[in-house]
Each structure stands twice: as C-alpha cells, then as structure tokens.
Amino acid sequence: MPEITYSQAVMQAFTQEMRRDEKVFHICGGLGPLAGLIPEFGESRVRVCPISEDAYVGASIGAAGSGFRPIVSPGMMTFAFTAMDQIVNQMAKIHYMFGGQSAFPIVFRASTGGGRSAAAQHSQSPHPMFMNLAGLKLIMPSTPYDAKGLMISAIRDNNPVVIFEDQILAASQETSEVPEGDYTIPIGVADVKRQGTDVTVVAISKMVQQALAAADELSSQGISVEVVDPRTLVPMDKGAIRSSVQKTGRVVIVDEACITCSAAAEVSAMITEDPTTFQALKSPPRRVCAPDVPIPYSPIMEQFCIPDKNNVIQAIREVLA
Amino acid sequence: MPEITYSQAVMQAFTQEMRRDEKVFHICGGLGPLAGLIPEFGESRVRVCPISEDAYVGASIGAAGSGFRPIVSPGMMTFAFTAMDQIVNQMAKIHYMFGGQSAFPIVFRASTGGGRSAAAQHSQSPHPMFMNLAGLKLIMPSTPYDAKGLMISAIRDNNPVVIFEDQILAASQETSEVPEGDYTIPIGVADVKRQGTDVTVVAISKMVQQALAAADELSSQGISVEVVDPRTLVPMDKGAIRSSVQKTGRVVIVDEACITCSAAAEVSAMITEDPTTFQALKSPPRRVCAPDVPIPYSPIMEQFCIPDKNNVIQAIREVLA
Amino acid sequence: MTMEPEMLLDMYRRMVTIRTFDRRAVEEFHAGNIPGVVHAYIGEEAVAVGVCTNLRVDDRITSTHRGHGHTIAKGADVKLMMAELFGRTTGYCKGKGGSMHIADFGVGMLGANGIVGAGLPIATGAALAAQMDGNAGVAVCFFGDGASNEGTFHSSLNLASVWKLPIIFVCENNGWAVSVPASYGLSVDDVAVRGTSYNIPGVVVDGVEVLGVYEATREAVRRARAGEGPTLLEFKTHRWRSHAEQRGNPEDPRPQEARDSGPQHDPIAEFARRLTEQGLMSPSLLQQIHQEVEDSVTEAIEFAQSSPFPKPEDALADVFAP
Amino acid sequence: MTMEPEMLLDMYRRMVTIRTFDRRAVEEFHAGNIPGVVHAYIGEEAVAVGVCTNLRVDDRITSTHRGHGHTIAKGADVKLMMAELFGRTTGYCKGKGGSMHIADFGVGMLGANGIVGAGLPIATGAALAAQMDGNAGVAVCFFGDGASNEGTFHSSLNLASVWKLPIIFVCENNGWAVSVPASYGLSVDDVAVRGTSYNIPGVVVDGVEVLGVYEATREAVRRARAGEGPTLLEFKTHRWRSHAEQRGNPEDPRPQEARDSGPQHDPIAEFARRLTEQGLMSPSLLQQIHQEVEDSVTEAIEFAQSSPFPKPEDALADVFAP
Ligand SMILES: Cc1ncc(C[n+]2csc(CCOP(=O)(O)OP(=O)(O)O)c2C)c(N)n1
Ligand SMILES: Cc1ncc(C[n+]2csc(CCOP(=O)(O)OP(=O)(O)O)c2C)c(N)n1
Ligand SMILES: [Mg+2]
Ligand SMILES: [Mg+2]
C-alpha cells in the first residue's frame, strides 16, 4: 500500500469525492494545498474568499441548504471565531430548529493545536467548546489513514461535520499506509491503536503519538498499555472506551485542551457515571491536559503546557501505584 | 433586611460601584433596567450601542486597557456570539499575551438559560464553552444576595469577569433579603445552600432552586440532601465540593447545559480524579443535564430538556439505590 | 409596465393575509395560546409582497425575527405557520422553531432568524448556489436598519459583490431597532449609500407604496438574473406595533410621534385606493377579499388549535439528518 | 508648514530603525534564533512614521500581525522588542507574546494582533477612553486592505462615527492579503470610499512619501483632537517581502511584478533624496545615521541573546492580574 502524509490523505479524499459528486465544492480563506484541485475542478469549485469568515462560513450554510455540499476551510480554527455566530446559532441549530425540513451537508475543517511557538491565539485546542454545542459532529483524526476515511465519511454525511486537523500532523512529512481507493471509516467509532492489559490510555488527535511512545517505553518495563483513540468526539464511542477500562481497571486521558471542561473531562465523567465501569475502576481516572492558560510563545513555556510522552508516563505510573 | 429581586440586587451593585468609582461605566446593546442609572450618572456612563456586538465588546477591552472599568451588557449571551473573537482571542488572552503589562478590568454580563419558549438560539446555556477558555473568570449567581455580592467583586476585580444571569432568575419577581450596604462575596468560593448527610447535590445557577425543592421533598422521606452551589465556575471551589462529597459519599450534579462537556462533566472529573474523594464515593457520580439537543420551542419539549426537581429526585434515588 | 389585474389583486390579497395573520397571531399571543415571542410585521406588508411578487418559487429568501410577512409573501401555508406558532406537531417545524424560526424550504423560504444580521451570509450562500446551478435563479435577503450595522452586512455585501452573485439585499428601514432610533444607531441617513462601499447600486424607495416596491425590485431581480450582480434596496417603512409582543401587552416604549406615524402610512389602504382608482377594486370585492382572508386565518387557527402537541421525547428527534 | 530639521531627521532615523530592525529580525529568524513567525514591515516604513510623528506619547494605537514598524514608530525600545522575538524574560511580554503580540502600554502601543481586523474594536475603545478622559487624546488604528473586508471594520467605523470618537483609522493598503490581491478581495478600488458609509471623511494618500503621510494624518489628528470625529486614511504602500517569513525561506508566491514593484518604491531612499535637496542630509550624516541605527539593533540582538529564557513553569504566571 502506498505511504502518504496526513495532508496528502486529506487531499486524496477531496479529489475522489469531488469526482464522485459534482455538488461537493470548496470555500476557503486561503488556498494552500487546495490549489492542487483547481486544474481538475476549476476555480468555481475551489473558491477563495476575502478575509470575512462570518460571510463565507454562513455562505456555506446557505449553499448546503440549497442543494450543495460545501467544504469550508478557514485555515486555522482561531480565524473562525469571527464566524462563531454562524457556527453556534446557525450551522449547529438550523436543521433542528426547522424541524428537519432540510439537510445541511457541510464539512467545516480547520487546524487546531499548538507546538509551533505561534502564541496564544494561534495555538488553541478549542474542540471542547464544540463538544458542548449540540448539533455538530466532531472528528479529530490522528493518522493519515483515519484522516482520509473519516473525511470521506464527513463529506458524505448529511449534517454539518467539524473536522479539526492538528497543525503539527497537517504539516508533518511523516508518511504511512493509506489505500489509494475510496474507503470510509464510520463516524462515531473509536480505534484501539494498541492493545494492552494494565491500563487504558484514551488519547485524542496528536496526543495519540505521545500515548503510543509512552506505551512503547513502558512495555520494556513490563507495563502493558492499551491506547484507545476515540477519533470522533461527537458522537463518542462510549462503549469502546468503557469496555477497555472495564478490562484494565485503570485509565489515563490525554487531551491537548486546557483541562477545565476539556474533552478529557467528558471522557472521565462518561466513564465514571457508568456503574459497571465505575465498579471496575481500581484507581481514580487521571487527566493529562494543558493547564488553564493561554498557550505562551516561548518554546520552553509552550512545551511545558502541551502534554508529551513523559507526562503520560508519569500519569500511568500514578494510576498504577 | 430589605427584600429585593435578583435584577434589583444587580442594579444596586451597579449604583453603589458607579458612585464609588467614576471609572466604572456601562456599554450595552439595549438599556432595559440600566435606564434607571441615567438620571444619576448620565448617558456618557450608560452607553447604548448600535447592533454591533463585536465592535462594542471589543471597545470595552480597549477602554479597560486605557484606564476605565467597563461593564458590557449585550443582553442575551446568544447575541454575543457575533463578538466571540473579541472574547476568545482578545479579552481572555490579552493580559497574558502581553506578559501582564496591563490589567483589563471588564465585567461581561449576559443572560443565559432556557424556560421561556424562546427556541434554540435564545435558550442556550453555553457556560461550559467559557470554562474551557483560559483567561476569564466565570460567575453564575443563583440568588439576589449572591448576585449583588459577586457583581461588586466582579466590578472591583482587575480581570475580565463573565457573569451569566439566568434569564428566568433575572426576570423573576421573587424577592429575598439583600443588605442595602456594600458587601462582597469572594470570587471562587462555593456556598452550601443546604446542609445534609446522605448525598451531595452540586447545582448551578437556576438549578439550585430545583435542587433545594428536591431536598425539601426528600427530607420528608428521611433523606438528607446537601446542596452545594459553586457560584463561581472559574475558579471553582474544588475543596468545598470535594469535602462535601467526602462526607456524603454520593453526588448528583445538576447543570442546565447540554450534557456533553458540561460544567457537570468538569465537576464529575474534578471529584473523581482526587484520590481521597474517589475512595469516599459509594456510588457513581450522576449528571443531571439537558440532553445534547438545541433547546426546542414548544413548551412540552422544552420542559423535557431542562432539568427540574423530579429529574433531581430520580437521580438522587439512583445514587442511593 | 402593465400588470395583470389578477396579479394586482393577488398582491392585495397577500398584503391583507399578512396583516390579518399577524393581527390574529397577536390576539392569540395575548390570549395565551402562543408561547415565546411574536414580532408583528403589521405596517410593512408592501415590502414583502412587492419584493416577492418578482420571485419564482425556486428563488430563495432569508428572513428575520419579524418573518411572518416574508414567509406568507413567498407562498407559505398560513395553516402550517399558525400551527408552528401554537407549538404543534403539524407546524412547519413540528413545534421546534416557533415564530422566530419558521421556514418552508418547499417554497424557497430558508428561514426566519433570531439573530440580527445572521441571514445575510446565508442568503449569500443561497445566491452562490443559484449562480452555480445556472438557472438564472436569485436570492433575496431581508434585514432591518438595525441589522445594517452588524459586521455580517459588510462582509456579505463585499463577498456577494466580489463573486457578482445574483442577490438582492432588501433593507426594511422602519426607523427603529427595538427602542433605538435609526437616527442614533446609523451613522448615515440612508442605508442605501452603503452600496458604494461594495461597488453595487443602492436605491432608496418608499416602502409604503407596493407598486413602487415591485418596480424597484423588478430591476434588481433583472440585473441579478442577467448576471449583473447584487443590488441593495432600502425601503422606508413603518412598524405599527411594539418591537415584540409582551405578556400584559405593555405600551410601546417609543415616543408618541413614532407610535402615531405608523397607521398614518397604511400600505393596504393606499393600495386599495389605487386599485379603486384603476377600477379594479370595488367596495364589495374589497369586502369579499378581507372576509375570505379572515376566514382562512380563522381556519388556520382552528387547524392549529385542533392539532396535537408534540410528545416530550420528540425533543430528541431531528438533531441530525439521516 | 515648516518642520524643524531635527524632527525631519528623527523621522528619517525612525524609518531606518524599522527597516534595520526587520532586516535583522528576518536574518535572526532564518538563523533559527527567533521561533514562531515574523511578518516584515519592510517597504511600509513611511506609514508608521508619518502617522505616529503626529502623536503624543499618551495617544494610543493598535497594530496588526505586521506590527514592528508601528511599535518602533510609537517609541518602543528595540532591545525589549528583540528580546521578545527571541522569547526571553526581558522581552516586552516576558516571552509570552512574540512577534504577533508585542505591546508597550507605556508608550500607548496597545498591541500587535494575530487576528485580522481585531484591532479595530479595541482602538475604538481606546478612543472612547480618550473622549471620556477629555484631554484631547486620540487613538490610531492600523489595519490592512485585507482587514477592511472583515465585519469589525464596518461595526467599528459605524460605532466610532455614532459617538464622534477621536480616532484615525489607518488602512495600510499594500495590495495584498497573503497571496490574494486586493483587486480580488476588495469590491472597490479604494478602501477610503468606505468612509461614505459612516459619514466620515476618507482620504487616499501615497504611502511611500513620508511627508505626505504626515500631512494627511496631521489634519485627521487635528479633527480628532478638536472633537470633529473619526477619519479614514488609506495609504497605498508596498510589501517587499513574503507575507511572513517561513523556514527554508521559500520564494514569495506573488507574481514577479508584485515582487519587483516593492523595491521600486523605497520610502527611505525617497525621503533621503528630499532631505538632501533641502540641504538637511549629507552623505556623511546619512552614513552616520545608518551606522548608529545598525549598532543599536546589533546591541538589541546581543541584549536578547544574552537574556535568560523563561522557566517552564513561568507559563503559569500572568493569567490573571492581582
Ligand atoms: C446579534 C443580535 N443582537 C441583538 C439582538 C436583539 N434584537 C432582536 S431584534 C433587534 C432589533 C433589530 O432591528 P432591525 O434590524 O431594524 O429590525 P426590526 O426589528 O426593526 O424589524 C435586536 C436588537 C439579536 N436578536 N441579535
Ligand atoms: C480573522 C483572521 N483571518 C485570517 C487570518 C490569516 N491571515 C493572517 S494575515 C492575513 C492577511 C492580512 O492582509 P492585510 O490585512 O492586507 O494585512 P497585510 O498582511 O497585507 O499587512 C491573513 C489572511 C487571520 N490571522 N485572522
Ligand atoms: Mg428596524
Ligand atoms: Mg495587505
């Protein structure tokens, strides 16, 4: 199977779906890799916009309600807070408010996450805000394979689907195996990225790599770590996460978001409110997240904020103690 | 002690603080009760704005960074999603990004919550979004007494403080005792609204009333319920909540927000990640929240979504079972 | 231009339908039969009808919090509208939306909106869809004078101009945003001058005289269908009632002159006078139309009242499309 | 108007300081000594200096992602700026902000901003504060041609006009928003015409000629201090380098003409020529100024390099003010 990067996997999904369905088109704040689609599909299906996120994110809603399947790419999520009303009050609620009269097939994709010394505004992980907002599906793929399969599912879904592509993963030159053909990964199904028996680590997006690195290191010390990647945060695969925790009896949740009301908070609450899983817990669930601070610029401070392998290892040792 | 309404208590705080400090002034989307301040303080300190939340919320930041202490009132929080960039990327981060060079004393107040058949856009409880956003303090007072004391603290605080006033409480004609003079309630201190021994109910804002009603009803059946009102969601009084749960061994968390990534999720995670409290738990923590849906218009459906006394009683019975 | 008599009479009937629907909705609200909130369109009927008479059923519009008039003018069914206001399962939105969120995608009505200015980007997207479909379809965006101060006004008109979209931006300038006069909130006298900022024509038109509204819109729609791009139309109109109905029906907080000026500009009486002049309207025909409309709205209310309420757990349906 | 020679020479020195600071910052970025991102202001020096020469130290400005020039022109210290770019504790923001978030409240520089258009509301608030303080202070808001398409441009200019605030909106039209030409993203030729929408004067000025910038701004500042309200100034200028520096220093993606046109419009060479004509500048003086500036920036780099890095846990400080 050919090996490609995360970004190439996303572009493959776009090319294949745009060939498959002429109603699929792009609205973006800046072209970037999307420029590669113009030769085949033309500028009318790859539309660059003036800097006005509220207008073009809202336009994607109007186009979706008029029979098209827009993919809207503001670039970084941080740019799109200027369009937050269109996301919160329109995109997330419009299907429901109107009693399900019309479908709104929209893919809203943006980059999130830190690690590039881009400072507070450009290093955010605001996915928990979107989890609390009913009406949107939310996907955060951690590998090229997941990115392509989930992107295709998102494009074919008849609802607004938010996909946050971590900015480190999206820029990464690392490649891995991705089928050339068209395949889908169902939205709402978690993936066990590594089997283990002593402790469950639930890791989101870029944090999956840190969790796997920690698992490798600990295995040499006889500790068997199971790494579960939810892949989809809304809807979340509660069953898969709970049964892993029921098996291991211990859980560490790794999320780059600021800890308060993080996705990790939801995973923890979802685990402990289930009586069977609660009974199976041998130690308190442990969250590994960013502290409640805007992400700082200087690399030393930024690295302190973003969870890494060592934070995961330390947390695992604590829940095993 | 005189008995006044929630809204009157908030207005008392405004009047007293505006007399105390001439730098305090109002920027609002519509006057409402604030009109009562104009005779004494004039229109230059009670400023109505064109419908442009992004401009006037941002203006409050600029004014705060220039030596004033604005209180900005867009009305309903739902209107202010149009100003979300100014809140997320500017207000919450500006003090930190600039290395603490300048204080930004801002009170951002808006109404939230449902219960008035105002439909999805006008019935939201988005406070969890703000809990995940580092850099803002967040207060949700449940009584006239708390509203006045916490508002005065918020006005005197040198940071952006978000106060969400539940729209049912703000419109309520119910009165209760509030000291006429100037007093403060420290930000970050929870209040035990009712002592009990069998189960702890952590309830937020309007939900405190439902929790107290449930406690009354159950006490007649010999069940002793302790009701803890965090009052401040950021920073949260973890100690007070945990020690109550350590005492009772059981906890129900009542929050009007949609359940996924709700404030209740954070409270649950915060409780279970503390080893002592985790050990003390006799049953799984239970969340009582709105389901993950935009709030519907028709009263029957809306009431189904918003937690009430009966939902709390049922949850308490479950954790006691 | 000569207009067919039945078309003129149909316009009149629609204006009366809007007036009657809102008059009765207001009554039902204060009788406690309609929950939530109602924003009456009474006094502004000429705008919705004059504009929408130019539209095909597959043209699309977006509306505001004051949306009943636009919805009726675009061809929606008053029975399903009233049922929605009553919060019944037979309503357009199965009782999930209410007055501020009525929509009928079947007739190209893409929804009322509780957020001021939020319809502008959505309408821009509908116009983009029309342009891509290539059937000379157009989109119309209704919004108020207050909305013209929101950022979305600016970003949407700029985007529509850059893409030369087939869209008509219709500003209903009734002089007020709740209790704030346009003379305070608007830094200019006419919203229409703002077309200059986007290189699109801006036209100020009397919104009381329905044929003038029709004419101005006709040219804007022609331009749009011909691929000549967006137009900004500003109709000066009058809101007769309070911003929104409130329990206990308190007095409209606007100054006396503002409250009085409404009824002094009655688009329906004005149009009746013209039609009579042209010999198209007679006292008996007028009486007949008003009666028929009254009956149809009465029927809508009965339909609403006799329709079932949703079940509590229906709240859980329709979050996601299949 | 006659200007004092030392004032003219000071303006020249500031322009050279901006050019030199950014030239060296770009070098340090590509040498790997500056993390994150740097947006060079090279080629636009006349705007920041021509504008800020009209300001008192207690007047306030807001800046953009391309903020080094504004910061220096308002009187900030290049040592503390460079230390911030290097991410050191001695920097203006203790290493928390970096290039996109430099601020110096001590000289009325309320901050660069990573969000396009976000400075407009903040500057409007600073102008409100100035108006309420009543000391004839003013606020200046710098923003780009691309930013003029954001909603905040509209809502902020309208609000500033409604309140007649002492503010000057300074659009730096360099013809590009990253790789999107203003001719595409802007529906009009000149941003200045948009003043019409808010009943405020809009003026187009050559942004290469610093004295013209100074003159135009002088009148706008006079109006503001006199309580006559906001002005919108548009300066046509040229960005010499890529939108932002990137690792590996890839080629500027803009077409050849765009890349070439920059250096053909050099505000510093132009000003030097004028000063020489007026007999205020000699080759030796010019050489001396450039040398002194070069030394001061070298000193700033040494200061930055010899300054301590923050401790990891310093990240936890400064979230809230005491
Ligand atoms: C973004 C936003 N801000 C404020 C409100 C509250 N609000 C509802 S309608 C309205 C006035 C709108 O005035 P205008 O646009 O002129 O429409 P009109 O009511 O006159 O028809 C306001 C301020 C809102 N719904 N949304
Ligand atoms: C709201 C927002 N959208 C998009 C971006 C990404 N971005 C950063 S700078 C820039 C171009 C800005 O162009 P202009 O305003 O003309 O300023 P210039 O770079 O030309 O000085 C863009 C699109 C952003 N930072 N913020
Ligand atoms: Mg109006
Ligand atoms: Mg530019």
PDB file of C-alpha atoms in Angstrom, chain C residues 181-297:
ATOM      1  CA  PRO C 181     -33.931  55.049  16.587  1.00  0.00           C
ATOM      2  CA  ALA C 182     -32.069  54.527  13.322  1.00  0.00           C
ATOM      3  CA  SER C 183     -31.117  58.197  13.577  1.00  0.00           C
ATOM      4  CA  TYR C 184     -28.939  57.202  16.544  1.00  0.00           C
ATOM      5  CA  GLY C 185     -27.578  53.780  15.587  1.00  0.00           C
ATOM      6  CA  LEU C 186     -26.980  54.509  11.912  1.00  0.00           C
ATOM      7  CA  SER C 187     -24.124  56.884  11.088  1.00  0.00           C
ATOM      8  CA  VAL C 188     -25.779  57.726   7.759  1.00  0.00           C
ATOM      9  CA  ASP C 189     -29.282  58.807   6.762  1.00  0.00           C
ATOM     10  CA  ASP C 190     -29.772  56.080   4.203  1.00  0.00           C
ATOM     11  CA  VAL C 191     -28.540  52.506   4.401  1.00  0.00           C
ATOM     12  CA  ALA C 192     -28.585  52.512   0.597  1.00  0.00           C
ATOM     13  CA  VAL C 193     -25.495  54.742   0.379  1.00  0.00           C
ATOM     14  CA  ARG C 194     -23.534  51.827   1.775  1.00  0.00           C
ATOM     15  CA  GLY C 195     -23.779  50.138  -1.607  1.00  0.00           C
ATOM     16  CA  THR C 196     -20.938  52.482  -2.605  1.00  0.00           C
ATOM     17  CA  SER C 197     -18.588  50.502  -0.362  1.00  0.00           C
ATOM     18  CA  TYR C 198     -19.107  47.395  -2.475  1.00  0.00           C
ATOM     19  CA  ASN C 199     -19.496  48.876  -5.887  1.00  0.00           C
ATOM     20  CA  ILE C 200     -23.141  47.827  -6.059  1.00  0.00           C
ATOM     21  CA  PRO C 201     -26.163  50.064  -6.707  1.00  0.00           C
ATOM     22  CA  GLY C 202     -28.066  51.275  -3.657  1.00  0.00           C
ATOM     23  CA  VAL C 203     -31.604  52.556  -4.055  1.00  0.00           C
ATOM     24  CA  VAL C 204     -33.920  54.265  -1.578  1.00  0.00           C
ATOM     25  CA  VAL C 205     -37.607  53.552  -2.150  1.00  0.00           C
ATOM     26  CA  ASP C 206     -40.855  54.357  -0.366  1.00  0.00           C
ATOM     27  CA  GLY C 207     -41.867  51.081   1.263  1.00  0.00           C
ATOM     28  CA  VAL C 208     -45.489  52.037   1.749  1.00  0.00           C
ATOM     29  CA  GLU C 209     -46.373  52.041  -1.927  1.00  0.00           C
ATOM     30  CA  VAL C 210     -46.371  48.398  -3.042  1.00  0.00           C
ATOM     31  CA  LEU C 211     -46.091  49.067  -6.782  1.00  0.00           C
ATOM     32  CA  GLY C 212     -43.014  51.205  -6.223  1.00  0.00           C
ATOM     33  CA  VAL C 213     -41.506  48.360  -4.217  1.00  0.00           C
ATOM     34  CA  TYR C 214     -42.404  45.954  -7.003  1.00  0.00           C
ATOM     35  CA  GLU C 215     -40.838  48.178  -9.668  1.00  0.00           C
ATOM     36  CA  ALA C 216     -37.566  48.771  -7.827  1.00  0.00           C
ATOM     37  CA  THR C 217     -37.236  45.084  -7.088  1.00  0.00           C
ATOM     38  CA  ARG C 218     -38.064  44.141 -10.664  1.00  0.00           C
ATOM     39  CA  GLU C 219     -34.985  45.969 -11.924  1.00  0.00           C
ATOM     40  CA  ALA C 220     -32.792  44.486  -9.199  1.00  0.00           C
ATOM     41  CA  VAL C 221     -34.055  40.985  -9.998  1.00  0.00           C
ATOM     42  CA  ARG C 222     -33.499  41.589 -13.711  1.00  0.00           C
ATOM     43  CA  ARG C 223     -29.894  42.579 -13.023  1.00  0.00           C
ATOM     44  CA  ALA C 224     -29.396  39.513 -10.840  1.00  0.00           C
ATOM     45  CA  ARG C 225     -30.866  37.080 -13.368  1.00  0.00           C
ATOM     46  CA  ALA C 226     -28.803  38.707 -16.109  1.00  0.00           C
ATOM     47  CA  GLY C 227     -25.617  38.100 -14.138  1.00  0.00           C
ATOM     48  CA  GLU C 228     -25.047  41.783 -13.390  1.00  0.00           C
ATOM     49  CA  GLY C 229     -24.611  41.170  -9.665  1.00  0.00           C
ATOM     50  CA  PRO C 230     -26.126  42.299  -6.355  1.00  0.00           C
ATOM     51  CA  THR C 231     -28.328  45.296  -5.596  1.00  0.00           C
ATOM     52  CA  LEU C 232     -29.004  46.955  -2.269  1.00  0.00           C
ATOM     53  CA  LEU C 233     -32.594  48.159  -1.897  1.00  0.00           C
ATOM     54  CA  GLU C 234     -33.710  50.231   1.060  1.00  0.00           C
ATOM     55  CA  PHE C 235     -37.418  50.540   1.703  1.00  0.00           C
ATOM     56  CA  LYS C 236     -38.567  53.187   4.156  1.00  0.00           C
ATOM     57  CA  THR C 237     -41.356  51.606   6.113  1.00  0.00           C
ATOM     58  CA  HIS C 238     -43.229  51.840   9.414  1.00  0.00           C
ATOM     59  CA  ARG C 239     -43.605  49.445  12.311  1.00  0.00           C
ATOM     60  CA  TRP C 240     -47.042  49.909  13.840  1.00  0.00           C
ATOM     61  CA  ARG C 241     -46.720  47.827  16.972  1.00  0.00           C
ATOM     62  CA  SER C 242     -44.129  47.410  19.716  1.00  0.00           C
ATOM     63  CA  HIS C 243     -40.895  45.714  18.735  1.00  0.00           C
ATOM     64  CA  ALA C 244     -42.271  42.438  20.084  1.00  0.00           C
ATOM     65  CA  GLU C 245     -45.449  41.379  21.824  1.00  0.00           C
ATOM     66  CA  GLN C 246     -45.025  41.055  25.545  1.00  0.00           C
ATOM     67  CA  ARG C 247     -47.207  39.446  28.194  1.00  0.00           C
ATOM     68  CA  GLY C 248     -49.590  42.017  29.624  1.00  0.00           C
ATOM     69  CA  ASN C 249     -49.265  43.992  26.400  1.00  0.00           C
ATOM     70  CA  PRO C 250     -47.365  46.986  27.856  1.00  0.00           C
ATOM     71  CA  GLU C 251     -47.325  50.251  25.929  1.00  0.00           C
ATOM     72  CA  ASP C 252     -44.884  50.658  23.047  1.00  0.00           C
ATOM     73  CA  PRO C 253     -41.917  52.472  24.653  1.00  0.00           C
ATOM     74  CA  ARG C 254     -41.275  54.610  21.558  1.00  0.00           C
ATOM     75  CA  PRO C 255     -42.295  58.296  21.672  1.00  0.00           C
ATOM     76  CA  GLN C 256     -45.857  59.223  20.778  1.00  0.00           C
ATOM     77  CA  GLU C 257     -44.997  60.538  17.276  1.00  0.00           C
ATOM     78  CA  ALA C 258     -43.362  57.243  16.362  1.00  0.00           C
ATOM     79  CA  ARG C 259     -46.332  55.269  17.590  1.00  0.00           C
ATOM     80  CA  ASP C 260     -48.777  57.505  15.742  1.00  0.00           C
ATOM     81  CA  SER C 261     -46.866  57.711  12.467  1.00  0.00           C
ATOM     82  CA  GLY C 262     -47.447  54.019  11.732  1.00  0.00           C
ATOM     83  CA  PRO C 263     -51.148  53.988  10.951  1.00  0.00           C
ATOM     84  CA  GLN C 264     -50.737  57.268   9.052  1.00  0.00           C
ATOM     85  CA  HIS C 265     -48.860  55.200   6.477  1.00  0.00           C
ATOM     86  CA  ASP C 266     -51.061  52.257   5.627  1.00  0.00           C
ATOM     87  CA  PRO C 267     -49.820  50.293   2.604  1.00  0.00           C
ATOM     88  CA  ILE C 268     -53.054  48.347   2.373  1.00  0.00           C
ATOM     89  CA  ALA C 269     -55.412  51.345   2.424  1.00  0.00           C
ATOM     90  CA  GLU C 270     -53.050  53.068  -0.018  1.00  0.00           C
ATOM     91  CA  PHE C 271     -53.093  50.143  -2.441  1.00  0.00           C
ATOM     92  CA  ALA C 272     -56.890  49.768  -2.135  1.00  0.00           C
ATOM     93  CA  ARG C 273     -57.244  53.430  -3.091  1.00  0.00           C
ATOM     94  CA  ARG C 274     -55.088  52.943  -6.196  1.00  0.00           C
ATOM     95  CA  LEU C 275     -56.851  49.787  -7.269  1.00  0.00           C
ATOM     96  CA  THR C 276     -60.171  51.540  -6.848  1.00  0.00           C
ATOM     97  CA  GLU C 277     -58.921  54.457  -8.965  1.00  0.00           C
ATOM     98  CA  GLN C 278     -57.932  51.984 -11.658  1.00  0.00           C
ATOM     99  CA  GLY C 279     -61.398  50.463 -11.404  1.00  0.00           C
ATOM    100  CA  LEU C 280     -60.012  47.142 -10.286  1.00  0.00           C
ATOM    101  CA  MET C 281     -61.405  47.312  -6.768  1.00  0.00           C
ATOM    102  CA  SER C 282     -64.967  47.770  -5.633  1.00  0.00           C
ATOM    103  CA  PRO C 283     -66.320  48.034  -2.082  1.00  0.00           C
ATOM    104  CA  SER C 284     -67.899  44.627  -2.445  1.00  0.00           C
ATOM    105  CA  LEU C 285     -64.773  42.968  -3.848  1.00  0.00           C
ATOM    106  CA  LEU C 286     -62.693  44.558  -1.105  1.00  0.00           C
ATOM    107  CA  GLN C 287     -65.149  43.331   1.495  1.00  0.00           C
ATOM    108  CA  GLN C 288     -65.077  39.876  -0.102  1.00  0.00           C
ATOM    109  CA  ILE C 289     -61.270  39.613  -0.104  1.00  0.00           C
ATOM    110  CA  HIS C 290     -60.995  40.717   3.509  1.00  0.00           C
ATOM    111  CA  GLN C 291     -63.681  38.244   4.508  1.00  0.00           C
ATOM    112  CA  GLU C 292     -62.103  35.355   2.645  1.00  0.00           C
ATOM    113  CA  VAL C 293     -58.730  36.119   4.196  1.00  0.00           C
ATOM    114  CA  GLU C 294     -60.254  36.435   7.647  1.00  0.00           C
ATOM    115  CA  ASP C 295     -61.899  33.057   7.193  1.00  0.00           C
ATOM    116  CA  SER C 296     -58.696  31.413   6.002  1.00  0.00           C
ATOM    117  CA  VAL C 297     -56.822  32.704   9.054  1.00  0.00           C
TER     118      VAL C 297
END
